[in-house]
Short mmCIF file of C-alpha atoms in Angstrom, two decimals:
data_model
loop_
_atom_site.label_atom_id
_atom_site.label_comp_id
_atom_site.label_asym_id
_atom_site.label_seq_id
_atom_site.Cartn_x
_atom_site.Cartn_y
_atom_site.Cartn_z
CA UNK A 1 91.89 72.01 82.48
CA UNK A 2 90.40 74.69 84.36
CA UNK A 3 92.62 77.19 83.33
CA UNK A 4 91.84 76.63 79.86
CA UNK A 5 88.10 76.89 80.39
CA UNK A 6 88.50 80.03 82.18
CA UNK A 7 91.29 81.42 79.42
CA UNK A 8 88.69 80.44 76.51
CA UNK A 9 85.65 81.87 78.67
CA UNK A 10 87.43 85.38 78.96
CA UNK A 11 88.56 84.96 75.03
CA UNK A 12 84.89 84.84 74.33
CA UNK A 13 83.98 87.28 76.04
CA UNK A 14 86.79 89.86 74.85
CA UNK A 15 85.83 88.51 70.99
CA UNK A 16 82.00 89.13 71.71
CA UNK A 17 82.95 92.93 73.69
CA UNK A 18 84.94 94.03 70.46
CA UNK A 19 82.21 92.58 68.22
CA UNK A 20 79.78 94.77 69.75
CA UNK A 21 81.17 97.83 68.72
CA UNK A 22 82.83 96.94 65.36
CA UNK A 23 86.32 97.03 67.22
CA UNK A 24 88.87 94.53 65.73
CA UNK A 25 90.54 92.02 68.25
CA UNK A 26 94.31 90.89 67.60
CA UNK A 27 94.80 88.19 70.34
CA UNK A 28 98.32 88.39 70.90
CA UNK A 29 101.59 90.72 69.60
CA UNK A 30 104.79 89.61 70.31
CA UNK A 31 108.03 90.77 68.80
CA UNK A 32 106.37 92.05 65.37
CA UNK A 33 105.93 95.55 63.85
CA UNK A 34 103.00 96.38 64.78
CA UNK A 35 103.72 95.73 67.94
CA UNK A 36 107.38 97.76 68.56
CA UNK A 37 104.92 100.43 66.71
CA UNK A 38 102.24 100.56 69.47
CA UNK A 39 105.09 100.47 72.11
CA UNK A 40 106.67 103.34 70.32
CA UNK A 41 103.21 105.18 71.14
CA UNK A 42 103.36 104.77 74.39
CA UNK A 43 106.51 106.79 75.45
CA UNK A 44 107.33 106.68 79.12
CA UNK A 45 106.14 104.54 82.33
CA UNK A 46 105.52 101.82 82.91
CA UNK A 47 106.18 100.65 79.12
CA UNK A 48 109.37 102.20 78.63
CA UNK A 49 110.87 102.24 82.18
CA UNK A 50 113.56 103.97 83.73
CA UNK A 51 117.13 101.92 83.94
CA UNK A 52 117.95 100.99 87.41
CA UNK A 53 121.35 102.50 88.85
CA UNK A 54 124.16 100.28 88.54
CA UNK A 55 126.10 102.03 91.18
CA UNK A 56 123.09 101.71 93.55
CA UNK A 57 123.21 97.62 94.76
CA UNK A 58 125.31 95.63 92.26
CA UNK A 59 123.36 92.90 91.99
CA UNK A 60 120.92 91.53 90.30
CA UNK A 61 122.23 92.44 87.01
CA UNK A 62 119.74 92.83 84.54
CA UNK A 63 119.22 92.01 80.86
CA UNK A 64 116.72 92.87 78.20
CA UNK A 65 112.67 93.19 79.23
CA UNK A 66 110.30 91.58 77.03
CA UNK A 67 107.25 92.85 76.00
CA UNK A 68 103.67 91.43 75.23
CA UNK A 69 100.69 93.15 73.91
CA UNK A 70 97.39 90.99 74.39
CA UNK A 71 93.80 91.47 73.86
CA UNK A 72 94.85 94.21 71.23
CA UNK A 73 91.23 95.97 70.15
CA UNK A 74 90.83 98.83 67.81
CA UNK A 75 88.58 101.08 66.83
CA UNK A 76 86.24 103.72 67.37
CA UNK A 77 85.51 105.51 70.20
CA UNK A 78 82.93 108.66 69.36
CA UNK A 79 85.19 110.41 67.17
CA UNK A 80 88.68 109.48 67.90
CA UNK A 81 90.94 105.93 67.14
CA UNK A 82 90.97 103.76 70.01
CA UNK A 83 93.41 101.16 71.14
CA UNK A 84 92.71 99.05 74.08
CA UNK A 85 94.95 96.08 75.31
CA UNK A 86 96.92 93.95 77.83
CA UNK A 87 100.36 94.68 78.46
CA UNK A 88 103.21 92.28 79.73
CA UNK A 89 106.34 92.80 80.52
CA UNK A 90 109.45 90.69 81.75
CA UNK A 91 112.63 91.32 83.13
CA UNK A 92 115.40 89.30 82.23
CA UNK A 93 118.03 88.81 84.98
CA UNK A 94 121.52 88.20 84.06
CA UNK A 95 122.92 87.22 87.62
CA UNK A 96 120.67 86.98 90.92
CA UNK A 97 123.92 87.27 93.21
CA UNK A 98 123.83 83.34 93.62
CA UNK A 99 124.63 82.76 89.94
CA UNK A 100 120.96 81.87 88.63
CA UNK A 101 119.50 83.29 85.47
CA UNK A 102 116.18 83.63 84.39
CA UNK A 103 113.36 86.25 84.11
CA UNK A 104 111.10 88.00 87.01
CA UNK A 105 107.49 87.29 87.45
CA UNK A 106 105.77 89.72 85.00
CA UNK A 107 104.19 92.45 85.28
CA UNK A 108 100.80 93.23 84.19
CA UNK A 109 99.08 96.36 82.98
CA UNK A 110 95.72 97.09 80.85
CA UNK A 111 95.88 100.51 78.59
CA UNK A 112 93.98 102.75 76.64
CA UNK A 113 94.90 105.06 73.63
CA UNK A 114 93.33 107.45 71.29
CA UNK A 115 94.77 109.35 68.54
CA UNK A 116 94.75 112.82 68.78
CA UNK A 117 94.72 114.76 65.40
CA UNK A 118 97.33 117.45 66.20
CA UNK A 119 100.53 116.74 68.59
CA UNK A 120 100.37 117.96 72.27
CA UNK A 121 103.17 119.18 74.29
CA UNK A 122 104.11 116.40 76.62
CA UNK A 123 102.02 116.49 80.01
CA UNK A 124 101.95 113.19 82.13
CA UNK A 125 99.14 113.26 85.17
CA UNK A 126 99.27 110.35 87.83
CA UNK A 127 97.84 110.61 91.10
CA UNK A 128 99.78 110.95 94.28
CA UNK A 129 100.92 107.86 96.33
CA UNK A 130 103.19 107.36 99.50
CA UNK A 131 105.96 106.46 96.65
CA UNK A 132 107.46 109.31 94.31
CA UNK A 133 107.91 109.41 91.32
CA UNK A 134 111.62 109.17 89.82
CA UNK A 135 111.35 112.56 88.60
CA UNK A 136 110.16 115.62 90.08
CA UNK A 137 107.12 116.97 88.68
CA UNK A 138 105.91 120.73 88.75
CA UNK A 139 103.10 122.50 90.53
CA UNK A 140 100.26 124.01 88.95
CA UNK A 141 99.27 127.02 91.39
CA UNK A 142 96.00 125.00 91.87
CA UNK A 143 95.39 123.13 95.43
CA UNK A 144 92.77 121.00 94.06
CA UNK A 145 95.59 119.45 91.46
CA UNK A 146 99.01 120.06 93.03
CA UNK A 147 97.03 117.95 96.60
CA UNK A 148 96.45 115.12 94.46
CA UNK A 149 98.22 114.46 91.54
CA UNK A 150 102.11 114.87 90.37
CA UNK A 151 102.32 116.98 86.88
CA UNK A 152 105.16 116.35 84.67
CA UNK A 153 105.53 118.45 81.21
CA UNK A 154 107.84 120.49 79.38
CA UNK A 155 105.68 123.50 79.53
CA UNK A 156 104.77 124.10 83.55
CA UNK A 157 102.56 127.41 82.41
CA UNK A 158 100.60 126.02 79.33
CA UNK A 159 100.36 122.95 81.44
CA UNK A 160 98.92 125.48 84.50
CA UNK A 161 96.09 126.45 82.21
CA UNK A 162 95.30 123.27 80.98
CA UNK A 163 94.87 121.46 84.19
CA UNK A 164 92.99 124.34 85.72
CA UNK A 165 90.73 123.89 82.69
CA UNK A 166 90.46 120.21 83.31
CA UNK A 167 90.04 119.76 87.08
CA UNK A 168 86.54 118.97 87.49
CA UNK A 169 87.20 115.91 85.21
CA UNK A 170 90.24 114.85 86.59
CA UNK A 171 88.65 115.15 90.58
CA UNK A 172 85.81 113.12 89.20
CA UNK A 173 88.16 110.01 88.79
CA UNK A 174 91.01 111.53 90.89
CA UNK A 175 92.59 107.24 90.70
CA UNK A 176 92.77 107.84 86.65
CA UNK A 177 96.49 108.29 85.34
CA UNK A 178 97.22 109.58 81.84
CA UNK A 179 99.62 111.14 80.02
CA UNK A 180 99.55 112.77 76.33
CA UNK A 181 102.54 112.69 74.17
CA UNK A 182 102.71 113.63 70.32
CA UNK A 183 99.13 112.45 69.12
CA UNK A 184 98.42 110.04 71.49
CA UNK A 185 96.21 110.06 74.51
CA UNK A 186 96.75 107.00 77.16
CA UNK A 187 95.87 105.83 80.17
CA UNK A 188 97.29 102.76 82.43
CA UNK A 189 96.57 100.80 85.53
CA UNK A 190 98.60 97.96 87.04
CA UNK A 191 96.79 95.03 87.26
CA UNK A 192 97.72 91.30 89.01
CA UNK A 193 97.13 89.07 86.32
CA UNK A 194 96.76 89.44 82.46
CA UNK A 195 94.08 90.04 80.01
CA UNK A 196 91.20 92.77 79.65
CA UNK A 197 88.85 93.83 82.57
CA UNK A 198 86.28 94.83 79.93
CA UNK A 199 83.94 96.47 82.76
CA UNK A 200 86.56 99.10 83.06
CA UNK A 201 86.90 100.32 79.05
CA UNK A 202 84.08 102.16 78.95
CA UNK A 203 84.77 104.40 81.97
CA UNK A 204 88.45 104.63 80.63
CA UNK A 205 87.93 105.72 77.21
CA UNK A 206 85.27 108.02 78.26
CA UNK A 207 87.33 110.15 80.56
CA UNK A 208 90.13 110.09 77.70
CA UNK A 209 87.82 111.27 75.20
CA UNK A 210 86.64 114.12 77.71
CA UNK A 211 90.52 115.05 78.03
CA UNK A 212 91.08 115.32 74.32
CA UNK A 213 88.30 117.63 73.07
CA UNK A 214 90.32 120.26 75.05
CA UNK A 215 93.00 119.58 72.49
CA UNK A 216 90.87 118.99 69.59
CA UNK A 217 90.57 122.08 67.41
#
């Protein structure tokens, strides 16, 4: 009983957030087209994740993941179409070793998008942890960036001039990840459980909306 009170608490609270600021709320996406079209967006970690080696350990073997889009608002953010929502994801497992079958504990993650009115070159910016990152990234010639954050892109020199551009706002919230790809803008951050930490959008969409008038003509 609790858990509903809580669930319907943070329901009203994400209904009267959007309301606010004329932002539409879709509740839950799950297996429609909207939703395979807002994955589509999204291109890359942790939404599209790399496939696990099968030569590596040969067990557990793995199935399909299953997505979930929650807390799905839209709108406007100053001049640019915003998308902020909840993201789930499951992995289904096939064989655990000991014959069992089922699907791992989710995974959570809250994300924020704008639409950017001219495609980008690819450039993906996540900040540096004791784990790497599957793929290599590049470095930028630029201490303050190449200290703190791995770079990926398909163009290391326009992405060089960019960054160098861009560093006082990316040291500001040197924790912020993002990548753009196409005409979309996004940032991510894991989370433990689902739904919308709605004291965070602000701060998120703001630093997105910084990034993109560099690529706004």
């Amino acid at each position: 009983m609790g858990f509903m009170k809580d669930y319907g608490r943070k329901l009203r609270a994400t209904r009267e957030f959007a309301a606010t600021r004329g932002w539409t709320l879709m509740n839950s996406m799950r297996s429609d087209a909207e939703q395979r079209a807002l994955l589509e967006q999204l291109h890359g970690e942790p939404f599209h994740p790399a496939e696990r080696n099968p030569d590596s350990f040969p067990y557990p073997v793995l199935g399909r993941h299953r997505h979930l889009l929650s807390d799905v608002m839209r709108g406007t953010y100053r001049q640019w179409s915003a998308v902020v929502f909840a993201y789930t994801r499951q992995q289904e497992v096939l064989d655990d070793s000991f014959g069992r079958r089922g699907w791992e504990n989710p995974q959570y993650w809250i994300a924020a998008l704008l639409d950017l009115p001219t495609p980008v070159t690819h450039l993906q910016v996540t900040p540096r942890t004791p784990v790497p990152p599957e793929q290599p990234g590049v470095a930028v010639g630029d201490p303050r960036i190449d200290e703190r954050f791995h770079v990926h892109t398909r163009d290391p020199m326009w992405a060089a001039r960019v960054l160098r551009d861009l560093a006082p706002v990316l040291l500001d919230d040197p924790g912020r990840q993002w990548r753009i790809s196409g005409t979309s803008i996004l940032t991510w951050a894991y989370q433990p459980m689902s739904g919308v930490p709605l004291d965070q959008v602000d701060a998120a969409l703001e630093q997105l909306s910084v990034i993109a008038e560099h690529f706004t003509p």
